[in-house]
Amino acid sequence: MRFGIHYIDFLPGDAERLGPTLAATARAAEDAGAEMFSLADHFFQMEGVGRAEDPFLEGYTSMGYLAALTERITLTMLVTGVTYRYPGVLAKTMTTLDVLAGGRTMFGIGAAWYDREHHALGIPYPPLRERFEMLEETLQICLQMWSADDGPYEGSHYRLAETICRPQPLRRPPILIGGSGERKTLRLVAQYADVWNSTSSLDELPHKIDVLRRHCDAVGRDFSEIRLTAAYYVDPFADIDQYLRTLDRYAALGIDLINTGPLPGNPDPAGWVTRFGDRVLPRLAA
């Protein structure tokens, strides 16, 4: 079982502390042996985590900052909101990050959901059906831009006269799709994703995995090609034995990476990650 650190709380406080705290947490994750470090792609803090008015840094700018301060850890958004950037610009932004990070990126993307920040900042917020159509076209555009095909792209929502992307990524970023919607999300996972990240509960996961298998069969995709990852955000230090038993249950389902991290409001996220590395990881490795 591998793990990733997801950083979602930029902590109320002085703006000058936000960058150093973020950097210290990412470096602690790298030192602890985390495979990846992720941020949420938002402009306001999520209301389930804090207040919309709480500090929140833009994700791709933050990832560029972390690319210069880390050496080994994979950097990814968990996940990019498809509505926030035109697909051609997003492919170029993602490529730039990959080049500057030395090929240490993953392309996490989803259909977007935070309507308040869309309305507040003047970003169009189409109905869900259209957002999924935009998501599929964005995946197609990014894959075309990360190929030898510089030609046009004609879709229902996006039309690109040219898909030039120079330089190319150092390696084509693995595509991670987040979510567990059975009709649309898991179909897109089957068709386009290298990695699936689920937030479903352990009780729901067997059914979701079975649905994903059926979508893979329908599109002629080998299910084993898709890496299965999951989110599990609890306090591991409350009962490390129970925490490890739960990870065993995830592993039995084929999940090989767990996204975790300090819970919202933790005043020392870097210290939390170091403690996780010292107290939990040796037992997980054993």
C-alpha positions as a Markdown table, in Angstrom:
| # | Residue | x | y | z |
|---|---|---|---|---|
| 1 | Met | 0.0 | 0.0 | 0.0 |
| 2 | Arg | 1.3 | 3.4 | -1.0 |
| 3 | Phe | 0.0 | 6.7 | 0.2 |
| 4 | Gly | -0.4 | 10.3 | -1.0 |
| 5 | Ile | -0.8 | 13.5 | 1.0 |
| 6 | His | -3.8 | 15.7 | 0.2 |
| 7 | Tyr | -3.5 | 19.3 | 1.4 |
| 8 | Ile | -6.8 | 21.1 | 1.7 |
| 9 | Asp | -6.6 | 23.6 | 4.5 |
| 10 | Phe | -4.3 | 26.6 | 4.0 |
| 11 | Leu | -5.0 | 27.6 | 7.6 |
| 12 | Pro | -6.4 | 31.0 | 8.6 |
| 13 | Gly | -3.6 | 33.4 | 9.5 |
| 14 | Asp | -1.0 | 35.7 | 8.0 |
| 15 | Ala | -0.6 | 35.4 | 4.2 |
| 16 | Glu | 3.2 | 35.3 | 4.6 |
| 17 | Arg | 2.9 | 32.0 | 6.4 |
| 18 | Leu | 0.9 | 30.2 | 3.7 |
| 19 | Gly | 3.8 | 29.5 | 1.3 |
| 20 | Pro | 6.3 | 28.3 | 3.9 |
| 21 | Thr | 3.7 | 26.0 | 5.5 |
| 22 | Leu | 2.7 | 24.5 | 2.2 |
| 23 | Ala | 6.4 | 24.0 | 1.2 |
| 24 | Ala | 7.2 | 22.4 | 4.6 |
| 25 | Thr | 4.3 | 20.0 | 4.3 |
| 26 | Ala | 5.2 | 18.9 | 0.8 |
| 27 | Arg | 8.9 | 18.4 | 1.7 |
| 28 | Ala | 7.8 | 16.4 | 4.8 |
| 29 | Ala | 5.6 | 14.2 | 2.6 |
| 30 | Glu | 8.5 | 13.6 | 0.2 |
| 31 | Asp | 10.9 | 12.8 | 3.2 |
| 32 | Ala | 8.3 | 10.4 | 4.6 |
| 33 | Gly | 8.1 | 8.4 | 1.4 |
| 34 | Ala | 4.7 | 9.6 | 0.1 |
| 35 | Glu | 4.2 | 8.8 | -3.6 |
| 36 | Met | 2.2 | 12.0 | -4.4 |
| 37 | Phe | 1.2 | 15.4 | -3.0 |
| 38 | Ser | -2.1 | 16.8 | -4.1 |
| 39 | Leu | -4.1 | 20.0 | -3.8 |
| 40 | Ala | -7.8 | 20.7 | -4.4 |
| 41 | Asp | -8.5 | 22.9 | -7.5 |
| 42 | His | -10.6 | 25.7 | -6.0 |
| 43 | Phe | -10.5 | 29.4 | -5.6 |
| 44 | Phe | -12.5 | 29.6 | -2.4 |
| 45 | Gln | -12.2 | 27.2 | 0.6 |
| 46 | Met | -14.8 | 24.4 | 0.4 |
| 47 | Glu | -17.6 | 25.0 | 2.8 |
| 48 | Gly | -17.4 | 21.5 | 4.1 |
| 49 | Val | -13.9 | 22.2 | 5.3 |
| 50 | Gly | -14.1 | 25.8 | 6.5 |
| 51 | Arg | -15.5 | 29.2 | 5.3 |
| 52 | Ala | -15.4 | 30.4 | 1.7 |
| 53 | Glu | -13.6 | 33.4 | 3.1 |
| 54 | Asp | -10.7 | 31.4 | 4.5 |
| 55 | Pro | -7.3 | 31.6 | 2.7 |
| 56 | Phe | -7.0 | 29.4 | -0.4 |
| 57 | Leu | -4.2 | 29.5 | -3.0 |
| 58 | Glu | -4.7 | 28.8 | -6.7 |
| 59 | Gly | -3.6 | 25.3 | -7.4 |
| 60 | Tyr | -1.4 | 25.3 | -10.5 |
| 61 | Thr | 0.6 | 28.4 | -9.3 |
| 62 | Ser | 1.1 | 26.5 | -6.0 |
| 63 | Met | 2.2 | 23.4 | -7.9 |
| 64 | Gly | 4.8 | 25.4 | -9.9 |
| 65 | Tyr | 6.1 | 26.7 | -6.5 |
| 66 | Leu | 6.3 | 23.1 | -5.2 |
| 67 | Ala | 8.0 | 21.8 | -8.3 |
| 68 | Ala | 11.0 | 23.9 | -7.5 |
| 69 | Leu | 11.1 | 22.9 | -3.8 |
| 70 | Thr | 10.7 | 19.1 | -4.2 |
| 71 | Glu | 12.7 | 16.4 | -6.1 |
| 72 | Arg | 10.9 | 13.1 | -6.1 |
| 73 | Ile | 7.3 | 13.3 | -5.2 |
| 74 | Thr | 4.5 | 13.3 | -7.8 |
| 75 | Leu | 2.5 | 16.5 | -8.0 |
| 76 | Thr | -1.2 | 16.5 | -8.9 |
| 77 | Met | -4.5 | 18.3 | -8.5 |
| 78 | Leu | -7.1 | 16.2 | -6.9 |
| 79 | Val | -8.8 | 17.1 | -9.1 |
| 80 | Thr | -8.8 | 19.9 | -11.7 |
| 81 | Gly | -12.2 | 21.4 | -12.3 |
| 82 | Val | -13.0 | 21.1 | -16.0 |
| 83 | Thr | -14.8 | 24.4 | -16.1 |
| 84 | Tyr | -12.0 | 26.7 | -14.9 |
| 85 | Arg | -9.7 | 26.7 | -17.9 |
| 86 | Tyr | -10.0 | 26.3 | -21.6 |
| 87 | Pro | -8.7 | 22.9 | -22.5 |
| 88 | Gly | -5.9 | 24.0 | -24.7 |
| 89 | Val | -4.6 | 26.4 | -22.0 |
| 90 | Leu | -5.1 | 23.6 | -19.4 |
| 91 | Ala | -3.0 | 21.2 | -21.5 |
| 92 | Lys | -0.3 | 23.9 | -21.9 |
| 93 | Thr | -0.4 | 24.6 | -18.1 |
| 94 | Met | -0.1 | 21.0 | -17.2 |
| 95 | Thr | 2.7 | 20.5 | -19.7 |
| 96 | Thr | 4.6 | 23.4 | -18.2 |
| 97 | Leu | 4.3 | 22.0 | -14.7 |
| 98 | Asp | 5.5 | 18.6 | -16.0 |
| 99 | Val | 8.6 | 20.0 | -17.6 |
| 100 | Leu | 9.5 | 22.2 | -14.6 |
| 101 | Ala | 8.9 | 19.2 | -12.2 |
| 102 | Gly | 11.0 | 16.9 | -14.3 |
| 103 | Gly | 8.2 | 14.6 | -15.3 |
| 104 | Arg | 6.8 | 14.2 | -11.8 |
| 105 | Thr | 3.1 | 15.0 | -12.5 |
| 106 | Met | -0.2 | 13.3 | -12.8 |
| 107 | Phe | -3.2 | 14.9 | -14.5 |
| 108 | Gly | -6.2 | 14.8 | -12.1 |
| 109 | Ile | -9.5 | 16.0 | -13.5 |
| 110 | Gly | -13.2 | 16.0 | -12.8 |
| 111 | Ala | -16.5 | 17.6 | -13.8 |
| 112 | Ala | -16.3 | 20.5 | -11.2 |
| 113 | Trp | -19.0 | 21.1 | -8.6 |
| 114 | Tyr | -18.5 | 24.2 | -6.4 |
| 115 | Asp | -21.2 | 26.4 | -7.8 |
| 116 | Arg | -20.6 | 29.3 | -5.3 |
| 117 | Glu | -17.1 | 30.1 | -6.6 |
| 118 | His | -18.3 | 29.8 | -10.2 |
| 119 | His | -21.0 | 32.3 | -9.7 |
| 120 | Ala | -18.9 | 34.6 | -7.5 |
| 121 | Leu | -16.0 | 34.8 | -10.0 |
| 122 | Gly | -18.1 | 34.9 | -13.1 |
| 123 | Ile | -17.1 | 31.4 | -14.4 |
| 124 | Pro | -19.9 | 29.8 | -16.4 |
| 125 | Tyr | -21.5 | 26.8 | -14.6 |
| 126 | Pro | -23.3 | 24.7 | -17.1 |
| 127 | Pro | -25.7 | 21.8 | -16.1 |
| 128 | Leu | -24.0 | 18.6 | -15.0 |
| 129 | Arg | -24.7 | 16.9 | -18.4 |
| 130 | Glu | -22.8 | 19.6 | -20.2 |
| 131 | Arg | -19.9 | 19.5 | -17.7 |
| 132 | Phe | -19.5 | 15.8 | -18.4 |
| 133 | Glu | -19.5 | 16.5 | -22.1 |
| 134 | Met | -16.9 | 19.2 | -21.6 |
| 135 | Leu | -14.8 | 16.8 | -19.5 |
| 136 | Glu | -14.7 | 14.2 | -22.2 |
| 137 | Glu | -13.8 | 16.7 | -24.8 |
| 138 | Thr | -11.1 | 18.1 | -22.6 |
| 139 | Leu | -9.6 | 14.7 | -22.1 |
| 140 | Gln | -9.6 | 14.2 | -25.9 |
| 141 | Ile | -8.0 | 17.6 | -26.5 |
| 142 | Cys | -5.2 | 17.0 | -23.9 |
| 143 | Leu | -4.4 | 13.6 | -25.3 |
| 144 | Gln | -4.2 | 15.1 | -28.8 |
| 145 | Met | -2.0 | 17.9 | -27.6 |
| 146 | Trp | 0.3 | 15.4 | -25.9 |
| 147 | Ser | 0.7 | 13.5 | -29.2 |
| 148 | Ala | 2.3 | 14.1 | -32.7 |
| 149 | Asp | -1.1 | 15.4 | -34.0 |
| 150 | Asp | -1.0 | 19.2 | -34.2 |
| 151 | Gly | -4.2 | 19.4 | -36.2 |
| 152 | Pro | -7.6 | 20.8 | -35.4 |
| 153 | Tyr | -10.1 | 19.5 | -32.9 |
| 154 | Glu | -13.8 | 19.9 | -33.5 |
| 155 | Gly | -16.1 | 19.2 | -30.6 |
| 156 | Ser | -19.6 | 20.3 | -29.5 |
| 157 | His | -18.2 | 22.6 | -26.8 |
| 158 | Tyr | -14.6 | 23.3 | -28.0 |
| 159 | Arg | -13.1 | 24.0 | -31.4 |
| 160 | Leu | -9.3 | 24.3 | -31.7 |
| 161 | Ala | -7.7 | 25.4 | -35.0 |
| 162 | Glu | -4.4 | 23.9 | -34.0 |
| 163 | Thr | -3.3 | 21.7 | -31.1 |
| 164 | Ile | 0.4 | 22.6 | -31.0 |
| 165 | Cys | 2.1 | 21.9 | -27.7 |
| 166 | Arg | 5.8 | 22.5 | -27.6 |
| 167 | Pro | 7.6 | 21.3 | -25.6 |
| 168 | Gln | 5.8 | 18.1 | -25.0 |
| 169 | Pro | 5.6 | 16.8 | -21.4 |
| 170 | Leu | 8.7 | 14.9 | -20.4 |
| 171 | Arg | 6.3 | 11.9 | -20.2 |
| 172 | Arg | 2.6 | 11.9 | -20.9 |
| 173 | Pro | 1.1 | 12.6 | -17.5 |
| 174 | Pro | -1.0 | 9.7 | -16.2 |
| 175 | Ile | -4.7 | 10.7 | -16.2 |
| 176 | Leu | -6.5 | 10.4 | -12.9 |
| 177 | Ile | -10.3 | 10.8 | -12.9 |
| 178 | Gly | -11.9 | 11.3 | -9.5 |
| 179 | Gly | -15.5 | 10.4 | -8.5 |
| 180 | Ser | -17.8 | 7.4 | -8.4 |
| 181 | Gly | -20.8 | 8.3 | -10.5 |
| 182 | Glu | -21.8 | 5.0 | -12.1 |
| 183 | Arg | -23.3 | 6.2 | -15.4 |
| 184 | Lys | -20.8 | 8.9 | -16.5 |
| 185 | Thr | -17.7 | 9.1 | -14.3 |
| 186 | Leu | -16.9 | 5.4 | -14.2 |
| 187 | Arg | -17.5 | 5.2 | -18.0 |
| 188 | Leu | -14.9 | 8.0 | -18.5 |
| 189 | Val | -12.5 | 6.2 | -16.2 |
| 190 | Ala | -12.8 | 3.0 | -18.2 |
| 191 | Gln | -12.3 | 4.8 | -21.5 |
| 192 | Tyr | -9.6 | 7.4 | -20.6 |
| 193 | Ala | -8.0 | 7.1 | -17.1 |
| 194 | Asp | -4.8 | 5.5 | -16.0 |
| 195 | Val | -5.8 | 6.0 | -12.4 |
| 196 | Trp | -9.2 | 6.1 | -10.6 |
| 197 | Asn | -9.6 | 7.9 | -7.3 |
| 198 | Ser | -12.7 | 7.0 | -5.3 |
| 199 | Thr | -14.2 | 8.7 | -2.3 |
| 200 | Ser | -16.8 | 5.9 | -1.8 |
| 201 | Ser | -17.0 | 4.2 | 1.5 |
| 202 | Leu | -15.5 | 0.7 | 2.0 |
| 203 | Asp | -19.0 | -0.7 | 2.0 |
| 204 | Glu | -19.8 | 0.9 | -1.4 |
| 205 | Leu | -16.5 | 0.2 | -3.0 |
| 206 | Pro | -17.0 | -3.4 | -4.1 |
| 207 | His | -20.1 | -2.4 | -6.1 |
| 208 | Lys | -18.4 | 0.6 | -7.6 |
| 209 | Ile | -15.4 | -1.5 | -8.7 |
| 210 | Asp | -17.8 | -4.0 | -10.3 |
| 211 | Val | -19.5 | -1.2 | -12.2 |
| 212 | Leu | -16.1 | 0.0 | -13.4 |
| 213 | Arg | -15.3 | -3.6 | -14.6 |
| 214 | Arg | -18.5 | -3.7 | -16.6 |
| 215 | His | -17.7 | -0.3 | -18.2 |
| 216 | Cys | -14.2 | -1.6 | -19.1 |
| 217 | Asp | -15.8 | -4.7 | -20.7 |
| 218 | Ala | -18.2 | -2.4 | -22.7 |
| 219 | Val | -15.4 | -0.3 | -24.1 |
| 220 | Gly | -12.9 | -3.1 | -24.6 |
| 221 | Arg | -10.5 | -1.9 | -21.9 |
| 222 | Asp | -8.4 | -4.2 | -19.7 |
| 223 | Phe | -9.6 | -3.5 | -16.2 |
| 224 | Ser | -6.1 | -4.3 | -14.8 |
| 225 | Glu | -4.6 | -1.3 | -16.7 |
| 226 | Ile | -6.4 | 1.1 | -14.3 |
| 227 | Arg | -4.8 | 1.8 | -11.0 |
| 228 | Leu | -7.3 | 2.0 | -8.1 |
| 229 | Thr | -6.8 | 4.6 | -5.4 |
| 230 | Ala | -9.0 | 5.9 | -2.7 |
| 231 | Ala | -9.5 | 8.7 | -0.2 |
| 232 | Tyr | -9.5 | 7.8 | 3.5 |
| 233 | Tyr | -9.4 | 10.9 | 5.8 |
| 234 | Val | -9.5 | 10.0 | 9.4 |
| 235 | Asp | -7.2 | 10.4 | 12.4 |
| 236 | Pro | -4.8 | 7.4 | 12.2 |
| 237 | Phe | -3.3 | 8.1 | 15.6 |
| 238 | Ala | -6.5 | 7.6 | 17.5 |
| 239 | Asp | -6.1 | 3.8 | 16.9 |
| 240 | Ile | -3.2 | 2.8 | 14.6 |
| 241 | Asp | -4.1 | -0.9 | 14.8 |
| 242 | Gln | -7.6 | -0.2 | 13.6 |
| 243 | Tyr | -6.3 | 2.1 | 10.9 |
| 244 | Leu | -4.0 | -0.6 | 9.5 |
| 245 | Arg | -6.8 | -3.2 | 9.6 |
| 246 | Thr | -8.9 | -0.8 | 7.5 |
| 247 | Leu | -6.1 | -0.4 | 5.0 |
| 248 | Asp | -6.0 | -4.2 | 4.8 |
| 249 | Arg | -9.6 | -4.1 | 3.7 |
| 250 | Tyr | -8.8 | -1.5 | 1.0 |
| 251 | Ala | -5.9 | -3.6 | -0.2 |
| 252 | Ala | -8.0 | -6.7 | -0.5 |
| 253 | Leu | -10.2 | -4.8 | -3.0 |
| 254 | Gly | -7.2 | -3.9 | -5.1 |
| 255 | Ile | -6.7 | -0.4 | -3.8 |
| 256 | Asp | -2.9 | 0.2 | -3.8 |
| 257 | Leu | -2.7 | 3.9 | -2.8 |
| 258 | Ile | -4.6 | 5.8 | -0.1 |
| 259 | Asn | -4.9 | 9.6 | -0.1 |
| 260 | Thr | -4.8 | 10.9 | 3.4 |
| 261 | Gly | -3.5 | 14.0 | 5.1 |
| 262 | Pro | -3.9 | 16.3 | 8.2 |
| 263 | Leu | -7.6 | 17.0 | 9.0 |
| 264 | Pro | -8.8 | 20.5 | 8.6 |
| 265 | Gly | -7.7 | 22.9 | 11.3 |
| 266 | Asn | -4.5 | 21.1 | 12.1 |
| 267 | Pro | -2.1 | 24.0 | 13.1 |
| 268 | Asp | 1.0 | 21.9 | 12.1 |
| 269 | Pro | 0.4 | 20.0 | 8.9 |
| 270 | Ala | 4.1 | 19.3 | 8.2 |
| 271 | Gly | 4.4 | 17.9 | 11.8 |
| 272 | Trp | 1.4 | 15.7 | 11.2 |
| 273 | Val | 3.0 | 14.3 | 8.0 |
| 274 | Thr | 6.3 | 13.7 | 9.8 |
| 275 | Arg | 4.5 | 11.9 | 12.6 |
| 276 | Phe | 2.5 | 9.8 | 10.1 |
| 277 | Gly | 5.8 | 8.8 | 8.5 |
| 278 | Asp | 7.4 | 7.9 | 11.9 |
| 279 | Arg | 4.5 | 6.1 | 13.5 |
| 280 | Val | 2.4 | 4.6 | 10.8 |
| 281 | Leu | 4.5 | 3.9 | 7.8 |
| 282 | Pro | 7.0 | 1.5 | 9.4 |
| 283 | Arg | 4.0 | -0.7 | 10.5 |
| 284 | Leu | 2.4 | -0.3 | 7.1 |
| 285 | Ala | 5.6 | -1.4 | 5.3 |
| 286 | Ala | 5.8 | -4.4 | 7.7 |
